[in-house]
Amino acid sequence: MPKGTNQKFKLYRLAQLMLEQTDDEHYITMPEILAGLGNYGITADRKSIYQDLKDLEVLGIEVEGEPDGKGYHYHVVSRPFELPELKLLVDAIQSSRFITEKKTNALIRKLEKLVSRYEANRLQRQVFVSGRIKTMNESIYYAVDTIHNAISDNKKIRFQYYQWNVKKEMVLRRDGAFYEISPWGLSWDSENYYLVGFDSEAGEIRHYRVDKMLRIQMTDKAREGKEHFRKLDMADYAKKSFGMFGGEEKTVKLLVDHQLAGVIVDRFGKDVHMIPVDENHFTVSVTVMVSSQFLGWIFSLGEKVEILGPEEVKEQMRREGERLLKQYS
């Protein structure tokens, strides 16, 4: 039989056809395969298609044929991502506050291309973004990329930083002057992305909301602050900083009701030492950045948790309580 036309595209189009139209529940027959290739102007005989289906394994696409009446039908049996895995990724993208609604929908549409058109419909039913508070900074993806490149190249970055005023207007901090920071890591906390870096001018570690950074650039200056980050555990740093608010680092001893054991483990991890006091309480010592956010977290737990020390932290809590009482009396 003469060789078919457009052969150089045949394997690519066959892979596309199998990935888009088949899955564990949907099959395609040999006549349907030939017709599908024909839609792309590709002609081929059955014998060559049998070999091509085997060759797809080289591309990581495993195809299985099963008896169907007098013939066979075929489907893809393995993909780089299973549908449940993609649903997890969709959920993560949807719940990420730092990803804009526009980018959220664009990313999900790209994920849909990793499954068949039937499974893509099931992913679409997972999509509900409207009404969720999302960042409005579309440039955050390029900012993150610039930060990663600067870390890899051991360079400082410079950027402008903004905040919102009561008129919901974007106002640049420092009257628009650029910040120059040595980036050492990125942290995801309370649904926001933070740059953790060294401020040479202040001589300390600081963090910045990535979605509030503008005009970010990588400089040709080498990073500084390596000695500050050599022993820094980034995950531990985020755990100590409530809502990424700074404060003086202290080891705080808490008296906690047994009912809040899960809350303590969720916040500080399973390595935390809980020392029984009586049948209803235990004590735990945790290292945290003592900030208004930390004190607010303690307040939110009510009478089931009490700060035992150090005394200066207890005094901070007393002053905060007095302030609230005065404010609402």
Short mmCIF file of N, CA and C in Angstrom, two decimals, residues 124-188:
data_model
loop_
_atom_site.label_atom_id
_atom_site.label_comp_id
_atom_site.label_asym_id
_atom_site.label_seq_id
_atom_site.Cartn_x
_atom_site.Cartn_y
_atom_site.Cartn_z
N GLN A 124 -13.70 21.23 35.23
CA GLN A 124 -14.40 22.50 35.12
C GLN A 124 -15.47 22.63 36.20
N ARG A 125 -16.08 21.51 36.56
CA ARG A 125 -17.12 21.57 37.58
C ARG A 125 -16.53 21.86 38.96
N GLN A 126 -15.20 21.72 39.06
CA GLN A 126 -14.52 22.07 40.31
C GLN A 126 -14.29 23.58 40.41
N VAL A 127 -14.41 24.29 39.28
CA VAL A 127 -13.99 25.68 39.21
C VAL A 127 -15.07 26.61 39.72
N PHE A 128 -14.76 27.36 40.77
CA PHE A 128 -15.64 28.43 41.25
C PHE A 128 -14.75 29.46 41.90
N VAL A 129 -14.46 30.50 41.17
CA VAL A 129 -13.52 31.51 41.64
C VAL A 129 -14.23 32.79 42.03
N SER A 130 -15.32 33.14 41.32
CA SER A 130 -16.00 34.41 41.55
C SER A 130 -16.40 34.55 43.01
N GLY A 131 -16.21 35.75 43.55
CA GLY A 131 -16.59 36.02 44.93
C GLY A 131 -15.47 35.81 45.92
N ARG A 132 -14.40 35.14 45.50
CA ARG A 132 -13.28 34.94 46.41
C ARG A 132 -12.32 36.12 46.30
N ILE A 133 -11.85 36.61 47.44
CA ILE A 133 -10.93 37.74 47.43
C ILE A 133 -9.60 37.28 46.85
N LYS A 134 -9.17 37.90 45.77
CA LYS A 134 -7.92 37.56 45.12
C LYS A 134 -7.07 38.82 45.01
N THR A 135 -5.77 38.63 44.84
CA THR A 135 -4.91 39.77 44.62
C THR A 135 -5.25 40.44 43.30
N MET A 136 -4.93 41.72 43.18
CA MET A 136 -5.19 42.45 41.94
C MET A 136 -3.89 42.77 41.20
N ASN A 137 -2.79 42.25 41.70
CA ASN A 137 -1.49 42.52 41.09
C ASN A 137 -1.16 41.42 40.08
N GLU A 138 -1.40 41.71 38.79
CA GLU A 138 -1.17 40.72 37.74
C GLU A 138 0.31 40.40 37.53
N SER A 139 1.22 41.26 38.02
CA SER A 139 2.64 41.07 37.76
C SER A 139 3.31 40.16 38.79
N ILE A 140 2.55 39.59 39.71
CA ILE A 140 3.15 38.80 40.78
C ILE A 140 3.92 37.60 40.25
N TYR A 141 3.48 37.01 39.14
CA TYR A 141 4.14 35.82 38.59
C TYR A 141 5.55 36.16 38.11
N TYR A 142 5.68 37.36 37.50
CA TYR A 142 7.00 37.79 37.04
C TYR A 142 7.87 38.20 38.22
N ALA A 143 7.24 38.74 39.27
CA ALA A 143 7.98 39.10 40.47
C ALA A 143 8.59 37.85 41.12
N VAL A 144 7.78 36.80 41.24
CA VAL A 144 8.26 35.55 41.82
C VAL A 144 9.40 34.98 40.99
N ASP A 145 9.26 35.03 39.67
CA ASP A 145 10.30 34.52 38.78
C ASP A 145 11.59 35.33 38.95
N THR A 146 11.47 36.64 39.05
CA THR A 146 12.65 37.50 39.25
C THR A 146 13.34 37.19 40.57
N ILE A 147 12.56 36.97 41.62
CA ILE A 147 13.12 36.65 42.93
C ILE A 147 13.89 35.33 42.88
N HIS A 148 13.29 34.31 42.24
CA HIS A 148 13.97 33.02 42.13
C HIS A 148 15.27 33.15 41.34
N ASN A 149 15.23 33.92 40.26
CA ASN A 149 16.44 34.13 39.45
C ASN A 149 17.51 34.85 40.25
N ALA A 150 17.12 35.84 41.04
CA ALA A 150 18.08 36.58 41.85
C ALA A 150 18.72 35.68 42.91
N ILE A 151 17.91 34.81 43.52
CA ILE A 151 18.45 33.87 44.51
C ILE A 151 19.45 32.94 43.84
N SER A 152 19.07 32.43 42.66
CA SER A 152 19.94 31.51 41.93
C SER A 152 21.25 32.19 41.50
N ASP A 153 21.16 33.47 41.10
CA ASP A 153 22.34 34.19 40.63
C ASP A 153 23.07 34.94 41.75
N ASN A 154 22.57 34.81 43.00
CA ASN A 154 23.19 35.45 44.16
C ASN A 154 23.24 36.97 44.01
N LYS A 155 22.11 37.57 43.58
CA LYS A 155 22.04 39.00 43.36
C LYS A 155 20.96 39.66 44.22
N LYS A 156 21.15 40.94 44.49
CA LYS A 156 20.12 41.72 45.18
C LYS A 156 19.00 42.08 44.20
N ILE A 157 17.85 42.45 44.76
CA ILE A 157 16.76 42.96 43.95
C ILE A 157 16.38 44.35 44.46
N ARG A 158 15.71 45.13 43.61
CA ARG A 158 15.17 46.42 44.01
C ARG A 158 13.72 46.49 43.55
N PHE A 159 12.89 47.16 44.33
CA PHE A 159 11.47 47.22 44.00
C PHE A 159 10.83 48.38 44.76
N GLN A 160 9.66 48.77 44.31
CA GLN A 160 8.83 49.72 45.05
C GLN A 160 7.78 48.92 45.81
N TYR A 161 7.33 49.50 46.91
CA TYR A 161 6.39 48.78 47.79
C TYR A 161 5.20 49.70 48.05
N TYR A 162 4.00 49.13 48.02
CA TYR A 162 2.82 50.00 48.18
C TYR A 162 1.87 49.48 49.25
N GLN A 163 0.93 50.35 49.61
CA GLN A 163 -0.16 49.98 50.51
C GLN A 163 -1.42 50.68 50.01
N TRP A 164 -2.59 50.25 50.53
CA TRP A 164 -3.86 50.88 50.15
C TRP A 164 -4.25 51.94 51.17
N ASN A 165 -4.80 53.06 50.67
CA ASN A 165 -5.32 54.07 51.60
C ASN A 165 -6.83 53.93 51.72
N VAL A 166 -7.47 54.80 52.50
CA VAL A 166 -8.90 54.68 52.78
C VAL A 166 -9.74 54.93 51.54
N LYS A 167 -9.15 55.56 50.51
CA LYS A 167 -9.88 55.78 49.26
C LYS A 167 -9.68 54.61 48.29
N LYS A 168 -9.06 53.53 48.81
CA LYS A 168 -8.76 52.34 48.02
C LYS A 168 -7.83 52.68 46.85
N GLU A 169 -6.91 53.61 47.13
CA GLU A 169 -5.91 54.00 46.16
C GLU A 169 -4.56 53.38 46.53
N MET A 170 -3.79 53.04 45.51
CA MET A 170 -2.47 52.47 45.73
C MET A 170 -1.49 53.60 46.06
N VAL A 171 -0.85 53.52 47.24
CA VAL A 171 0.10 54.55 47.66
C VAL A 171 1.46 53.92 47.88
N LEU A 172 2.47 54.46 47.20
CA LEU A 172 3.83 53.93 47.34
C LEU A 172 4.42 54.33 48.68
N ARG A 173 5.06 53.38 49.35
CA ARG A 173 5.76 53.67 50.58
C ARG A 173 7.08 54.37 50.27
N ARG A 174 7.61 55.05 51.29
CA ARG A 174 8.87 55.80 51.17
C ARG A 174 8.81 56.81 50.02
N ASP A 175 7.60 57.31 49.74
CA ASP A 175 7.41 58.29 48.67
C ASP A 175 7.90 57.77 47.32
N GLY A 176 7.81 56.46 47.14
CA GLY A 176 8.18 55.88 45.85
C GLY A 176 9.63 55.45 45.74
N ALA A 177 10.42 55.67 46.79
CA ALA A 177 11.83 55.26 46.74
C ALA A 177 11.91 53.73 46.66
N PHE A 178 12.95 53.24 45.96
CA PHE A 178 13.12 51.81 45.80
C PHE A 178 13.73 51.16 47.04
N TYR A 179 13.24 49.98 47.37
CA TYR A 179 13.84 49.13 48.40
C TYR A 179 14.93 48.31 47.71
N GLU A 180 16.04 48.08 48.38
CA GLU A 180 17.08 47.21 47.86
C GLU A 180 17.33 46.11 48.88
N ILE A 181 17.00 44.88 48.51
CA ILE A 181 16.98 43.77 49.45
C ILE A 181 17.74 42.57 48.87
N SER A 182 18.40 41.83 49.75
CA SER A 182 19.03 40.56 49.36
C SER A 182 18.03 39.44 49.59
N PRO A 183 17.50 38.83 48.52
CA PRO A 183 16.48 37.79 48.68
C PRO A 183 17.09 36.45 49.07
N TRP A 184 16.48 35.80 50.07
CA TRP A 184 16.99 34.49 50.49
C TRP A 184 15.93 33.40 50.47
N GLY A 185 14.68 33.77 50.31
CA GLY A 185 13.65 32.73 50.24
C GLY A 185 12.27 33.32 50.06
N LEU A 186 11.32 32.45 49.75
CA LEU A 186 9.91 32.82 49.63
C LEU A 186 9.11 31.97 50.61
N SER A 187 8.14 32.59 51.24
CA SER A 187 7.32 31.88 52.22
C SER A 187 5.84 32.13 51.89
N TRP A 188 5.05 31.09 52.03
CA TRP A 188 3.61 31.19 51.79
C TRP A 188 2.92 31.09 53.14
#
